[in-house]
Amino acid sequence: MTRFVLGRIGFYTLIAVLLAFFTIPLLWLVTAPFTTDPTYEVAVPDFTWDNFAAVAEHPYALPSLWNSVVLSVGTALLVVLFSALAAYALSRVRLPGRDALLYALLLLSSIITGTAAMVPLFQLAVELNLIDSQLGLILILTGGLLPAAIFMLKDFMDSTPKSYEESARVFGATPLQIVRHVVVPLVRPGLATIAVWAVANVWGNFLMPYLLLSDVEKQPAAVITYTLYTEGGQANLSMLSTFGLLYSIPVVLMYLFVSKKYGFRFHGGIKR
Amino acid sequence: MAQAISPPEAPGAPESAPGTKEPARYSSDAAGLGKARAGVFMAPALLLIAAFLVFPALWVLYLGLTNYRLTGIAAAEPQFVGLDNLLDAVANPTFWSSTWLTTQFVLGSAVIGQVGLGFTIAWLLRDRRGPLKRVVEGLVILAWILPSAIVSFLWVALLDRDGGTLNALLGIPGTAWLLDHPMLSIIVFNTWRGTAFSMMLYGAALGNVPPSHLESARLAGASGWQQLRDVVFPHIRGHILTNLLLISLWTFNDFTPFLLTAGGPDGKSEVLAVHVYKVALQGGELGYGAAVSTIILLINLVVAVFYLRLLRSKK
C-alpha cells in the first residue's frame, strides 16, 4: 500500500517536472505579446493590443509572413504535384531498376542535408542567378523534399486498389484522366499528408532562405525573426514576441487540424 | 525541421490490397500508363532531384578539392589543390573542437536526452488516456513543431543573465547560461525541442508490446525495471535502433545551435554545421567548407546505410 502511494507521488512529481520543463520556455511567447513593456522574464500581462499594432506597422513583419506563405505553399504544391506523378508511375509500372531507384532516393534524402550541401547549393544559386529569387528557393526546397515525398506516396499508392483504374481504362479514359478522376480522389489523404508535411518543413526552415535570400523584402518570417533579435543594440522584445506569436499560430493550427483529422499517429520510421 | 514529420503508416500491406492480384489480361499497369509515359510522369521530380540534390552532393566533392573562395581571384578561377583542404582541416584545432562539440551534441541531446526523455514520457503515459496524456503530449509536440527561429529565441530569453526566467526561478541572477555554459544550454534546448519524435515513436512501439507478456512477468514477480529489461527492451529493440540512427543523423546536421549562440563564445558551441557556415559563407573559404561538408556527407552516408539495412531486415 505504501509502495503504491509512493509510486503515485513519484509519478505525479515526475509529470509535474516534465510539464514545467516543457511549459516554462513557452510561457513568454503567450504572455509577452500582451504586455506593455515586456522584459525577458515571464510576467502576468496587462493585456494590451498595442504590440500587434506595432507589428502591423513594421515594414517587413507582415510581408515576411506573406513570404513564408508563398514559399511554403509554393513548395508544397510542387512537391505534391511532382511526387504524386512520380509515385504513381513507380507504383503502377514495372520499370527496370525501380527498387534501386527507390533505395537511392531514400538514401539521398537522408544524407544530403543543408549542412552537407550548403556550399554547392549556394554556388549553384549564384551561377543560375537564383539568389534572391523566391521561385529559385522554392525549386531548391522542392528538390530536397521530393525523395521522401515520393517514397511516402508510393507506399500509399501501392495500397490502393487498382481495379477502378482498370475499369476506367476499359471505358476509354486516358492515363491523365485516370490520374485526375480515379487516383487522386483515392489517395487524397496521402496527398494531404505530404502537403502538410511540406508546408511545416518550409515554414520553419531557416538555413536555406537565410543563405539564398538577402533582399529583406523577400525574406520569410524565420529570417526576419533572426534579424529582429540580432540587429544592433537592444532587441525590441514587444515586437519580437508579438511577431513570434503570429508566426507560430499557423503551424499550431495546422497541427490541430491534422491531429483532429488524421489522429497525429505513426509507427516508427519509413516503412518499405 | 527538414525532417520533422515521419511518414504515416500506410494502411495495409501492398500484397494484401484488393485488386493487386493481377488478372492475366492486364499487367500490373492498371491505367495503361506504359513505360514511356511513366518516364514523363517521373521526369519533373527526377529533374529537380538531380539538379538540387544529386548534383550538389557530387559537386561538393569536387569543390572540396579546390581553393574556391567567395571573393578574390580564387572566386573566379578556383585552382585544383587536391587534398590540401582536408590537410588544413586536420591541422585546424577549430575543426577538431567542432567535431568534439558535435559528438557531445549528438550524444547529449539525441542519444541521452531525446531517447531517454522520449522513452520516459512514453513509458509514464503508456496506459493512460484522457486529458493528462493529451496535455503532456501536446506540449512536447508543440516544442517540436514551432519554428526553430522562434523557439531558439524563447530560450535566449529564458537563459538570459539578467531578467531571464530561469535565473529568476532559481533565484540566482548573474549566470549567463549561453555564455558560461553554451554546450550545456544547447544540449538541453535540443532535448526540449526534439523529444516529441522519440516520444511518439516509443508511444507507438509500447502499444505493440503484448500486454500478456508484461502480465506474466508481473505475476512471476518481476520488478518494474526487470519488466523493462527483460520484456519491453527486447521487444522494441528495432525501434530503439531506428530512432537512435535517425535522430543522431538529424542532430548531427542541425544548424539550430547557430540561432542560439552563433557558435560562440570563442567557438565553444561551434558544432560542425555551424563550423561549415562560418568558415565557408562568413569567412569565404568555400573550398575548405566543401571539404568539411564532404566529411559530413560521408558520415551521413554511413549512418543512413545502417538505417536502411535495418529497415530491410525488418521487412
Coordinates of C-alpha atoms in Angstrom, one line a residue:
Chain A
M1 CA 0.0 0.0 0.0
T2 CA 2.7 2.5 1.0
R3 CA 4.6 1.4 -2.1
F4 CA 1.5 2.2 -4.2
V5 CA 1.2 5.6 -2.6
L6 CA 4.9 6.4 -3.1
G7 CA 4.6 5.3 -6.7
R8 CA 1.7 7.7 -7.2
I9 CA 3.6 10.5 -5.6
G10 CA 6.7 9.7 -7.7
F11 CA 4.6 9.6 -10.9
Y12 CA 2.9 13.0 -10.3
T13 CA 6.2 14.6 -9.3
L14 CA 7.8 13.4 -12.4
I15 CA 4.9 14.6 -14.6
A16 CA 4.9 18.0 -12.8
V17 CA 8.6 18.4 -13.5
L18 CA 8.1 17.4 -17.2
L19 CA 5.2 19.8 -17.5
A20 CA 7.3 22.6 -16.1
F21 CA 10.2 21.8 -18.4
F22 CA 8.1 21.9 -21.5
T23 CA 5.8 24.8 -20.5
I24 CA 8.2 27.4 -19.0
P25 CA 10.0 28.2 -22.2
L26 CA 6.7 28.7 -24.0
L27 CA 5.1 31.0 -21.4
W28 CA 7.0 34.0 -22.6
L29 CA 5.6 33.6 -26.1
V30 CA 2.0 33.7 -24.8
T31 CA 2.4 36.5 -22.2
A32 CA 4.9 39.0 -23.6
P33 CA 2.9 40.0 -26.7
F34 CA 0.1 41.2 -24.4
T35 CA 2.4 43.1 -22.0
T36 CA 3.0 46.8 -22.4
D37 CA 6.8 46.7 -21.9
P38 CA 7.9 43.1 -21.8
T39 CA 11.3 42.1 -20.3
Y40 CA 12.9 38.7 -20.8
E41 CA 11.2 37.5 -17.7
V42 CA 7.7 35.9 -17.8
A43 CA 5.2 38.3 -16.2
V44 CA 1.4 38.5 -15.9
P45 CA 0.3 40.6 -18.9
D46 CA -1.7 43.8 -18.6
F47 CA -3.5 42.9 -21.9
T48 CA -2.7 45.5 -24.4
W49 CA -3.1 45.2 -28.2
D50 CA -0.5 47.9 -28.9
N51 CA 2.2 45.4 -29.8
F52 CA 0.1 43.9 -32.6
A53 CA -0.5 47.4 -34.0
A54 CA 3.3 48.0 -33.9
V55 CA 3.9 44.7 -35.8
A56 CA 1.3 45.7 -38.4
E57 CA 3.2 49.0 -39.0
H58 CA 6.6 47.3 -39.2
P59 CA 7.8 47.5 -42.8
Y60 CA 9.0 43.9 -43.0
A61 CA 7.0 41.9 -40.4
L62 CA 3.7 41.1 -42.1
P63 CA 5.2 41.0 -45.6
S64 CA 7.7 38.4 -44.3
L65 CA 4.8 36.2 -43.1
W66 CA 3.3 36.5 -46.6
N67 CA 6.7 35.4 -48.0
S68 CA 6.6 32.4 -45.7
V69 CA 3.1 31.6 -47.1
V70 CA 4.4 32.0 -50.7
L71 CA 7.4 29.8 -50.1
S72 CA 5.7 27.0 -48.1
V73 CA 2.5 26.8 -50.2
G74 CA 4.5 27.1 -53.5
T75 CA 6.9 24.3 -52.4
A76 CA 4.0 22.1 -51.1
L77 CA 2.1 22.4 -54.4
L78 CA 5.2 21.5 -56.4
V79 CA 6.1 18.6 -54.1
V80 CA 2.6 17.2 -54.1
L81 CA 2.2 17.5 -57.9
F82 CA 5.6 16.1 -58.9
S83 CA 5.8 13.4 -56.2
A84 CA 2.3 12.2 -57.0
L85 CA 3.1 11.8 -60.7
A86 CA 6.4 10.1 -59.9
A87 CA 5.0 7.9 -57.2
Y88 CA 2.1 6.8 -59.4
A89 CA 4.4 5.9 -62.2
L90 CA 6.7 4.0 -59.8
S91 CA 3.8 2.2 -58.2
R92 CA 2.0 1.1 -61.4
V93 CA 4.6 0.5 -64.0
R94 CA 7.3 -2.1 -63.6
L95 CA 10.4 -0.2 -64.6
P96 CA 13.8 -1.8 -64.7
G97 CA 15.8 -0.7 -61.7
R98 CA 12.8 0.6 -59.8
D99 CA 13.9 -0.8 -56.5
A100 CA 17.4 0.5 -56.8
L101 CA 15.9 4.0 -57.7
L102 CA 13.7 4.0 -54.6
Y103 CA 16.6 2.9 -52.5
A104 CA 18.8 5.6 -53.9
L105 CA 16.1 8.2 -53.3
L106 CA 15.7 7.2 -49.7
L107 CA 19.5 7.3 -49.2
L108 CA 19.7 10.7 -50.8
S109 CA 17.0 12.2 -48.8
S110 CA 18.7 11.2 -45.6
I111 CA 22.3 12.1 -46.3
I112 CA 22.1 15.3 -48.3
T113 CA 21.1 18.0 -45.9
G114 CA 21.5 21.7 -45.8
T115 CA 24.7 21.3 -43.8
A116 CA 26.4 18.9 -46.3
A117 CA 25.2 20.8 -49.3
M118 CA 25.2 24.5 -48.3
V119 CA 28.3 25.4 -50.2
P120 CA 27.4 23.8 -53.6
L121 CA 23.8 25.0 -53.3
F122 CA 25.0 28.5 -52.6
Q123 CA 27.3 28.3 -55.6
L124 CA 24.6 26.8 -57.8
A125 CA 22.2 29.6 -56.8
V126 CA 24.8 32.2 -57.7
E127 CA 25.6 30.6 -61.1
L128 CA 21.9 30.1 -62.0
N129 CA 21.1 33.6 -60.8
L130 CA 18.7 32.2 -58.2
I131 CA 20.0 34.4 -55.3
D132 CA 17.1 36.5 -54.1
S133 CA 14.7 34.5 -56.2
Q134 CA 11.8 33.1 -54.3
L135 CA 11.0 30.8 -57.2
G136 CA 14.6 29.5 -57.2
L137 CA 14.3 28.8 -53.5
I138 CA 11.0 27.0 -54.0
L139 CA 12.6 24.8 -56.6
I140 CA 15.6 24.1 -54.4
L141 CA 13.4 23.2 -51.4
T142 CA 11.2 21.1 -53.6
G143 CA 14.2 19.1 -54.8
G144 CA 15.2 18.4 -51.3
L145 CA 11.7 17.2 -50.1
L146 CA 10.8 15.2 -53.2
P147 CA 12.6 11.9 -52.5
A148 CA 11.0 11.4 -49.1
A149 CA 7.6 12.6 -50.5
I150 CA 7.8 10.1 -53.4
F151 CA 8.7 7.4 -51.0
M152 CA 5.8 8.0 -48.7
L153 CA 3.3 8.4 -51.5
K154 CA 4.5 5.3 -53.3
D155 CA 3.8 3.3 -50.2
F156 CA 0.4 4.9 -50.1
M157 CA -0.4 4.2 -53.7
D158 CA 0.7 0.6 -53.6
S159 CA -2.1 0.0 -51.1
T160 CA -4.9 1.5 -53.1
P161 CA -6.9 -0.9 -55.3
K162 CA -6.1 -0.9 -59.0
S163 CA -9.5 -2.3 -60.1
Y164 CA -11.0 1.2 -60.5
E165 CA -8.2 2.2 -62.8
E166 CA -8.7 -0.9 -64.8
S167 CA -12.4 -0.3 -65.3
A168 CA -11.8 3.4 -66.1
R169 CA -9.4 2.2 -68.7
V170 CA -11.9 -0.2 -70.2
F171 CA -14.2 2.7 -70.6
G172 CA -11.6 4.5 -72.6
A173 CA -10.1 7.0 -70.1
T174 CA -6.7 8.3 -70.9
P175 CA -3.9 7.9 -68.2
L176 CA -4.1 11.5 -67.2
Q177 CA -7.9 11.3 -66.8
I178 CA -7.5 8.2 -64.7
V179 CA -5.0 10.0 -62.5
R180 CA -7.2 13.0 -62.1
H181 CA -10.5 11.4 -61.6
V182 CA -9.7 8.0 -60.1
V183 CA -6.3 8.0 -58.5
V184 CA -6.3 11.5 -56.9
P185 CA -9.6 11.0 -55.0
L186 CA -8.4 7.7 -53.7
V187 CA -5.1 8.9 -52.4
R188 CA -6.3 12.3 -51.2
P189 CA -5.3 11.6 -47.6
G190 CA -1.8 10.7 -48.7
L191 CA -1.6 13.9 -50.7
A192 CA -2.9 16.0 -47.8
T193 CA -0.3 14.4 -45.5
I194 CA 2.5 15.3 -48.0
A195 CA 1.2 18.8 -48.4
V196 CA 1.1 19.5 -44.6
W197 CA 4.5 17.9 -44.2
A198 CA 6.0 20.1 -46.9
V199 CA 4.4 23.3 -45.5
A200 CA 5.6 22.5 -42.0
N201 CA 9.1 21.9 -43.3
V202 CA 9.4 25.1 -45.2
W203 CA 7.5 27.2 -42.7
G204 CA 10.2 26.5 -40.1
N205 CA 13.2 26.3 -42.4
F206 CA 15.8 28.9 -41.6
L207 CA 19.1 27.9 -43.2
M208 CA 18.2 27.9 -46.9
P209 CA 16.3 31.2 -47.0
Y210 CA 19.0 32.8 -44.8
L211 CA 21.6 31.7 -47.3
L212 CA 19.8 32.4 -50.5
L213 CA 17.6 35.5 -49.9
S214 CA 19.5 38.6 -49.0
D215 CA 16.8 41.0 -50.0
V216 CA 14.9 41.8 -46.8
E217 CA 11.6 42.3 -48.8
K218 CA 11.8 38.6 -50.0
Q219 CA 12.8 37.0 -46.7
P220 CA 10.4 34.8 -44.8
A221 CA 9.4 35.1 -41.2
A222 CA 12.2 32.8 -39.9
V223 CA 14.9 35.1 -41.3
I224 CA 13.1 38.3 -40.2
T225 CA 12.9 36.9 -36.6
Y226 CA 16.6 36.3 -36.6
T227 CA 17.4 39.8 -37.9
L228 CA 14.9 41.3 -35.4
Y229 CA 16.9 40.0 -32.5
T230 CA 20.4 40.3 -33.8
E231 CA 20.2 43.8 -35.3
G232 CA 22.3 46.1 -33.2
G233 CA 21.6 47.1 -29.6
Q234 CA 18.6 46.2 -27.6
A235 CA 16.3 43.7 -29.1
N236 CA 12.7 45.0 -29.4
L237 CA 11.1 42.5 -27.2
S238 CA 7.5 43.5 -27.7
M239 CA 7.9 43.4 -31.4
L240 CA 9.8 40.1 -31.3
S241 CA 7.3 38.3 -29.0
T242 CA 4.3 39.5 -30.9
F243 CA 5.7 38.7 -34.3
G244 CA 6.8 35.3 -32.9
L245 CA 3.3 34.5 -31.8
L246 CA 1.8 35.5 -35.2
Y247 CA 4.5 33.4 -36.9
S248 CA 3.8 30.4 -34.6
I249 CA 0.0 30.3 -34.8
P250 CA -0.3 28.9 -38.4
V251 CA 1.7 25.8 -37.6
V252 CA -0.2 25.2 -34.3
L253 CA -3.5 25.5 -36.2
M254 CA -2.2 23.1 -38.8
Y255 CA -1.1 20.6 -36.2
L256 CA -4.5 20.8 -34.5
F257 CA -6.2 20.3 -37.8
V258 CA -4.0 17.3 -38.8
S259 CA -4.3 15.6 -35.4
K260 CA -8.1 16.0 -35.4
K261 CA -8.5 14.8 -38.9
Y262 CA -5.9 12.0 -39.1
G263 CA -5.0 11.5 -35.5
F264 CA -1.4 12.5 -35.4
R265 CA -0.1 9.0 -35.0
F266 CA 2.5 6.9 -36.7
H267 CA 4.6 3.9 -36.3
G268 CA 8.4 4.2 -36.4
G269 CA 10.3 5.3 -39.4
I270 CA 9.9 5.0 -43.0
K271 CA 8.3 1.7 -44.0
R272 CA 9.1 -0.3 -47.0
Chain B
M1 CA 12.9 20.9 -39.3
A2 CA 13.7 19.5 -42.6
Q3 CA 13.0 16.0 -41.3
A4 CA 10.2 16.8 -39.0
I5 CA 7.3 14.5 -39.7
S6 CA 7.7 10.9 -40.2
P7 CA 5.7 9.3 -42.9
P8 CA 2.3 7.8 -41.9
E9 CA 1.7 4.1 -41.6
A10 CA 0.3 3.1 -45.0
P11 CA -3.0 1.2 -44.4
G12 CA -2.5 -2.4 -45.2
A13 CA 0.5 -4.1 -46.9
P14 CA 0.7 -3.8 -50.7
E15 CA 0.3 -7.5 -51.1
S16 CA -3.0 -7.7 -49.2
A17 CA -4.7 -4.8 -51.0
P18 CA -7.6 -5.9 -53.2
G19 CA -7.0 -5.8 -56.9
T20 CA -3.3 -6.4 -56.5
K21 CA -3.6 -9.9 -57.8
E22 CA -3.3 -9.1 -61.4
P23 CA -5.6 -10.7 -63.9
A24 CA -3.6 -12.3 -66.7
R25 CA -5.0 -10.0 -69.3
Y26 CA -3.8 -6.8 -67.7
S27 CA -0.3 -6.2 -66.5
S28 CA 0.1 -4.5 -63.1
D29 CA 0.0 -1.4 -65.3
A30 CA -3.7 -0.9 -64.5
A31 CA -4.0 2.6 -66.0
G32 CA -2.2 1.6 -69.2
L33 CA 0.5 4.1 -68.4
G34 CA 3.2 2.4 -70.3
K35 CA 6.9 2.8 -69.7
A36 CA 7.3 5.9 -71.9
R37 CA 4.5 7.8 -70.1
A38 CA 5.8 6.6 -66.8
G39 CA 9.1 8.3 -67.7
V40 CA 7.2 11.5 -68.5
F41 CA 5.4 11.3 -65.2
M42 CA 8.7 10.9 -63.3
A43 CA 10.7 13.5 -65.3
P44 CA 9.9 16.7 -63.3
A45 CA 10.6 15.1 -60.0
L46 CA 13.8 13.4 -61.1
L47 CA 15.0 16.6 -62.8
L48 CA 14.6 18.6 -59.7
I49 CA 16.2 15.9 -57.5
A50 CA 19.1 15.7 -60.0
A51 CA 19.6 19.4 -60.1
F52 CA 19.3 20.3 -56.4
L53 CA 20.2 17.1 -54.6
V54 CA 22.4 14.8 -56.6
F55 CA 24.4 17.5 -58.3
P56 CA 25.2 19.4 -55.1
A57 CA 26.3 16.2 -53.4
L58 CA 28.7 15.4 -56.2
W59 CA 29.8 18.9 -56.7
V60 CA 30.7 19.3 -53.1
L61 CA 33.2 16.5 -53.6
Y62 CA 34.9 18.5 -56.3
L63 CA 34.7 21.9 -54.6
G64 CA 36.4 20.4 -51.6
L65 CA 39.5 19.7 -53.8
T66 CA 39.8 23.3 -54.9
N67 CA 40.8 26.6 -53.3
Y68 CA 37.5 28.2 -54.3
R69 CA 36.7 31.4 -52.4
L70 CA 33.8 33.8 -52.1
T71 CA 35.9 36.7 -53.2
G72 CA 39.2 37.5 -55.0
I73 CA 40.9 35.6 -57.8
A74 CA 40.0 32.1 -56.4
A75 CA 36.4 33.1 -56.7
A76 CA 36.6 33.5 -60.5
E77 CA 39.1 30.8 -61.2
P78 CA 39.4 28.2 -58.5
Q79 CA 42.6 26.1 -58.6
F80 CA 42.6 22.4 -58.1
V81 CA 44.5 21.8 -54.8
G82 CA 43.9 18.2 -54.2
L83 CA 43.7 17.2 -50.6
D84 CA 45.1 20.5 -49.2
N85 CA 41.7 21.4 -47.7
L86 CA 41.5 18.1 -45.9
L87 CA 45.0 18.5 -44.6
D88 CA 44.1 22.1 -43.4
A89 CA 41.1 20.7 -41.6
V90 CA 43.1 18.0 -39.9
A91 CA 45.6 20.7 -38.8
N92 CA 42.8 23.1 -37.7
P93 CA 42.1 23.0 -34.0
T94 CA 38.7 24.5 -34.6
F95 CA 37.8 21.6 -36.8
W96 CA 38.7 19.1 -34.1
S97 CA 36.9 21.1 -31.4
S98 CA 33.8 21.3 -33.7
T99 CA 33.9 17.6 -34.2
W100 CA 34.2 17.0 -30.4
L101 CA 31.4 19.5 -29.7
T102 CA 29.2 17.8 -32.3
T103 CA 29.9 14.5 -30.6
Q104 CA 28.8 16.0 -27.3
F105 CA 25.7 17.5 -29.0
V106 CA 24.6 14.2 -30.6
L107 CA 25.4 12.0 -27.5
G108 CA 24.0 14.5 -25.1
S109 CA 20.8 15.8 -26.8
A110 CA 19.9 13.0 -29.1
V111 CA 21.1 9.8 -27.5
I112 CA 20.7 10.6 -23.9
G113 CA 18.3 13.5 -24.0
Q114 CA 15.7 12.7 -26.6
V115 CA 15.8 9.0 -26.4
G116 CA 15.9 8.9 -22.6
L117 CA 13.3 11.6 -22.1
G118 CA 11.1 10.4 -25.0
F119 CA 11.1 6.9 -23.7
T120 CA 10.4 8.0 -20.1
I121 CA 7.4 10.1 -21.2
A122 CA 6.0 7.3 -23.4
W123 CA 6.5 4.8 -20.5
L124 CA 4.9 7.0 -17.9
L125 CA 1.9 7.6 -20.1
R126 CA 1.6 4.1 -21.6
D127 CA -1.7 3.1 -20.0
R128 CA -3.2 6.5 -19.8
R129 CA -6.0 8.1 -21.7
G130 CA -7.6 11.4 -21.3
P131 CA -6.6 15.0 -20.5
L132 CA -3.3 14.4 -18.7
K133 CA -1.8 12.4 -21.6
R134 CA -3.2 14.9 -24.1
V135 CA -1.7 17.9 -22.3
V136 CA 1.7 16.4 -21.8
E137 CA 2.0 15.1 -25.4
G138 CA 0.6 18.3 -26.8
L139 CA 3.2 20.4 -25.0
V140 CA 6.0 18.2 -26.1
I141 CA 4.8 18.2 -29.7
L142 CA 4.4 22.0 -29.6
A143 CA 8.1 22.4 -28.7
W144 CA 8.8 20.3 -31.8
I145 CA 6.5 21.9 -34.4
L146 CA 7.1 25.6 -33.6
P147 CA 9.6 27.3 -35.9
S148 CA 13.2 27.0 -34.9
A149 CA 13.8 30.7 -35.1
I150 CA 11.1 31.3 -32.5
V151 CA 11.9 28.6 -30.0
S152 CA 15.6 29.4 -30.1
F153 CA 14.8 33.0 -29.3
L154 CA 12.5 31.8 -26.5
W155 CA 15.5 30.0 -25.0
V156 CA 17.7 33.1 -25.4
A157 CA 15.1 34.9 -23.3
L158 CA 14.8 32.1 -20.8
L159 CA 18.6 31.8 -20.3
D160 CA 19.4 35.5 -20.2
R161 CA 21.8 36.7 -17.5
D162 CA 19.6 39.4 -16.1
G163 CA 15.9 39.0 -16.1
G164 CA 15.9 35.6 -17.8
T165 CA 13.1 33.5 -16.4
L166 CA 15.4 30.6 -15.4
N167 CA 17.6 32.7 -13.2
A168 CA 14.5 34.4 -11.7
L169 CA 13.1 30.9 -10.9
L170 CA 16.3 29.6 -9.5
G171 CA 16.9 32.9 -7.6
I172 CA 20.5 33.1 -9.0
P173 CA 20.7 36.2 -11.2
G174 CA 24.1 36.6 -12.9
T175 CA 24.5 33.3 -14.7
A176 CA 24.7 34.0 -18.4
W177 CA 23.9 30.4 -19.4
L178 CA 24.5 30.8 -23.1
L179 CA 27.9 32.4 -22.5
D180 CA 29.1 30.4 -19.5
H181 CA 27.7 27.0 -20.5
P182 CA 27.0 27.2 -24.2
M183 CA 27.1 23.5 -25.0
L184 CA 25.0 22.6 -21.9
S185 CA 22.4 25.2 -23.0
I186 CA 22.3 23.9 -26.5
I187 CA 22.0 20.2 -25.4
V188 CA 19.2 21.0 -23.0
F189 CA 17.5 23.1 -25.7
N190 CA 17.7 20.4 -28.3
T191 CA 16.4 17.8 -25.9
W192 CA 13.5 20.1 -25.2
R193 CA 12.9 20.7 -28.9
G194 CA 13.4 17.2 -30.3
T195 CA 11.9 14.8 -27.8
A196 CA 8.5 14.7 -29.4
F197 CA 9.7 12.4 -32.2
S198 CA 11.1 9.8 -29.9
M199 CA 8.1 10.1 -27.5
M200 CA 5.6 9.4 -30.3
L201 CA 7.8 6.6 -31.7
Y202 CA 8.1 4.9 -28.4
G203 CA 4.4 5.5 -27.6
A204 CA 3.5 3.5 -30.7
A205 CA 6.2 0.9 -30.0
L206 CA 5.0 0.3 -26.5
G207 CA 1.5 -0.1 -27.8
N208 CA 2.8 -3.2 -29.7
V209 CA 4.3 -4.9 -26.7
P210 CA 1.8 -7.7 -25.9
P211 CA 0.2 -7.0 -22.5
S212 CA 0.1 -10.7 -21.8
H213 CA 3.9 -10.8 -21.7
L214 CA 4.1 -7.9 -19.2
E215 CA 1.3 -9.5 -17.2
S216 CA 3.1 -12.9 -16.9
A217 CA 6.3 -11.1 -16.0
R218 CA 4.5 -9.2 -13.3
L219 CA 2.9 -12.4 -12.0
A220 CA 6.3 -14.0 -11.9
G221 CA 7.3 -11.2 -9.5
A222 CA 9.4 -9.1 -11.9
S223 CA 10.1 -5.6 -10.7
G224 CA 9.3 -2.6 -12.9
W225 CA 13.0 -2.4 -14.0
Q226 CA 13.1 -6.2 -14.7
Q227 CA 10.0 -5.9 -16.8
L228 CA 11.6 -3.2 -18.8
R229 CA 14.8 -5.0 -19.2
D230 CA 13.5 -8.5 -20.0
V231 CA 10.3 -7.8 -21.8
V232 CA 10.0 -4.3 -23.1
F233 CA 13.5 -3.6 -24.4
P234 CA 14.0 -6.8 -26.3
H235 CA 10.6 -6.3 -27.9
I236 CA 11.3 -2.7 -29.1
R237 CA 15.0 -3.1 -29.8
G238 CA 14.4 -2.4 -33.5
H239 CA 12.5 0.8 -32.7
I240 CA 15.2 2.0 -30.4
L241 CA 17.9 1.4 -33.0
T242 CA 15.9 3.1 -35.8
N243 CA 15.2 6.0 -33.5
L244 CA 18.8 6.3 -32.5
L245 CA 20.1 6.3 -36.0
L246 CA 17.5 8.8 -37.3
I247 CA 17.8 11.4 -34.6
S248 CA 21.6 11.1 -34.4
L249 CA 21.6 11.9 -38.2
W250 CA 19.3 14.9 -37.7
T251 CA 21.1 16.3 -34.7
F252 CA 24.5 15.8 -36.4
N253 CA 23.3 18.0 -39.2
D254 CA 21.3 20.5 -37.1
F255 CA 22.0 24.2 -37.8
T256 CA 19.8 25.5 -35.0
P257 CA 22.7 26.0 -32.5
F258 CA 23.7 28.9 -34.7
L259 CA 20.4 30.6 -33.7
L260 CA 21.2 30.3 -30.0
T261 CA 24.9 31.2 -29.8
A262 CA 26.1 31.7 -33.4
G263 CA 28.9 29.2 -32.4
G264 CA 30.3 31.4 -29.7
P265 CA 31.7 32.4 -27.4
D266 CA 35.1 31.7 -28.9
G267 CA 33.8 28.7 -30.9
K268 CA 32.7 26.9 -27.7
S269 CA 29.5 25.9 -29.3
E270 CA 30.6 25.7 -32.9
V271 CA 29.3 22.4 -34.0
L272 CA 30.2 21.1 -37.4
A273 CA 27.1 22.5 -39.2
V274 CA 28.0 26.0 -37.8
H275 CA 31.7 25.5 -38.5
V276 CA 31.0 25.0 -42.2
Y277 CA 28.7 28.0 -42.3
K278 CA 31.3 30.2 -40.5
V279 CA 34.4 29.2 -42.5
A280 CA 32.6 28.9 -45.9
L281 CA 30.0 31.6 -46.1
Q282 CA 31.1 34.1 -43.4
G283 CA 34.9 33.5 -43.9
G284 CA 34.7 33.0 -47.6
E285 CA 36.7 29.8 -47.6
L286 CA 34.3 27.8 -49.8
G287 CA 36.8 25.1 -50.8
Y288 CA 37.7 24.4 -47.2
G289 CA 34.0 24.4 -46.2
A290 CA 33.2 22.0 -49.0
A291 CA 35.9 19.7 -47.8
V292 CA 34.4 19.6 -44.3
S293 CA 31.0 19.1 -45.9
T294 CA 32.4 16.1 -47.7
I295 CA 33.4 14.6 -44.3
I296 CA 29.8 15.3 -43.0
L297 CA 28.4 13.7 -46.2
L298 CA 30.4 10.6 -45.7
I299 CA 29.4 10.3 -42.0
N300 CA 25.7 10.8 -43.0
L301 CA 26.2 8.1 -45.7
V302 CA 27.5 5.5 -43.1
V303 CA 24.6 6.2 -40.7
A304 CA 22.0 6.2 -43.5
V305 CA 23.2 2.9 -44.9
F306 CA 22.9 1.3 -41.4
Y307 CA 19.4 2.7 -41.1
L308 CA 18.3 1.3 -44.5
R309 CA 19.9 -2.1 -43.7
L310 CA 17.8 -2.1 -40.5
L311 CA 14.7 -1.3 -42.4
R312 CA 15.4 -4.0 -44.9
S313 CA 16.0 -6.6 -42.2
K314 CA 12.7 -5.7 -40.6
K315 CA 10.8 -6.2 -43.8

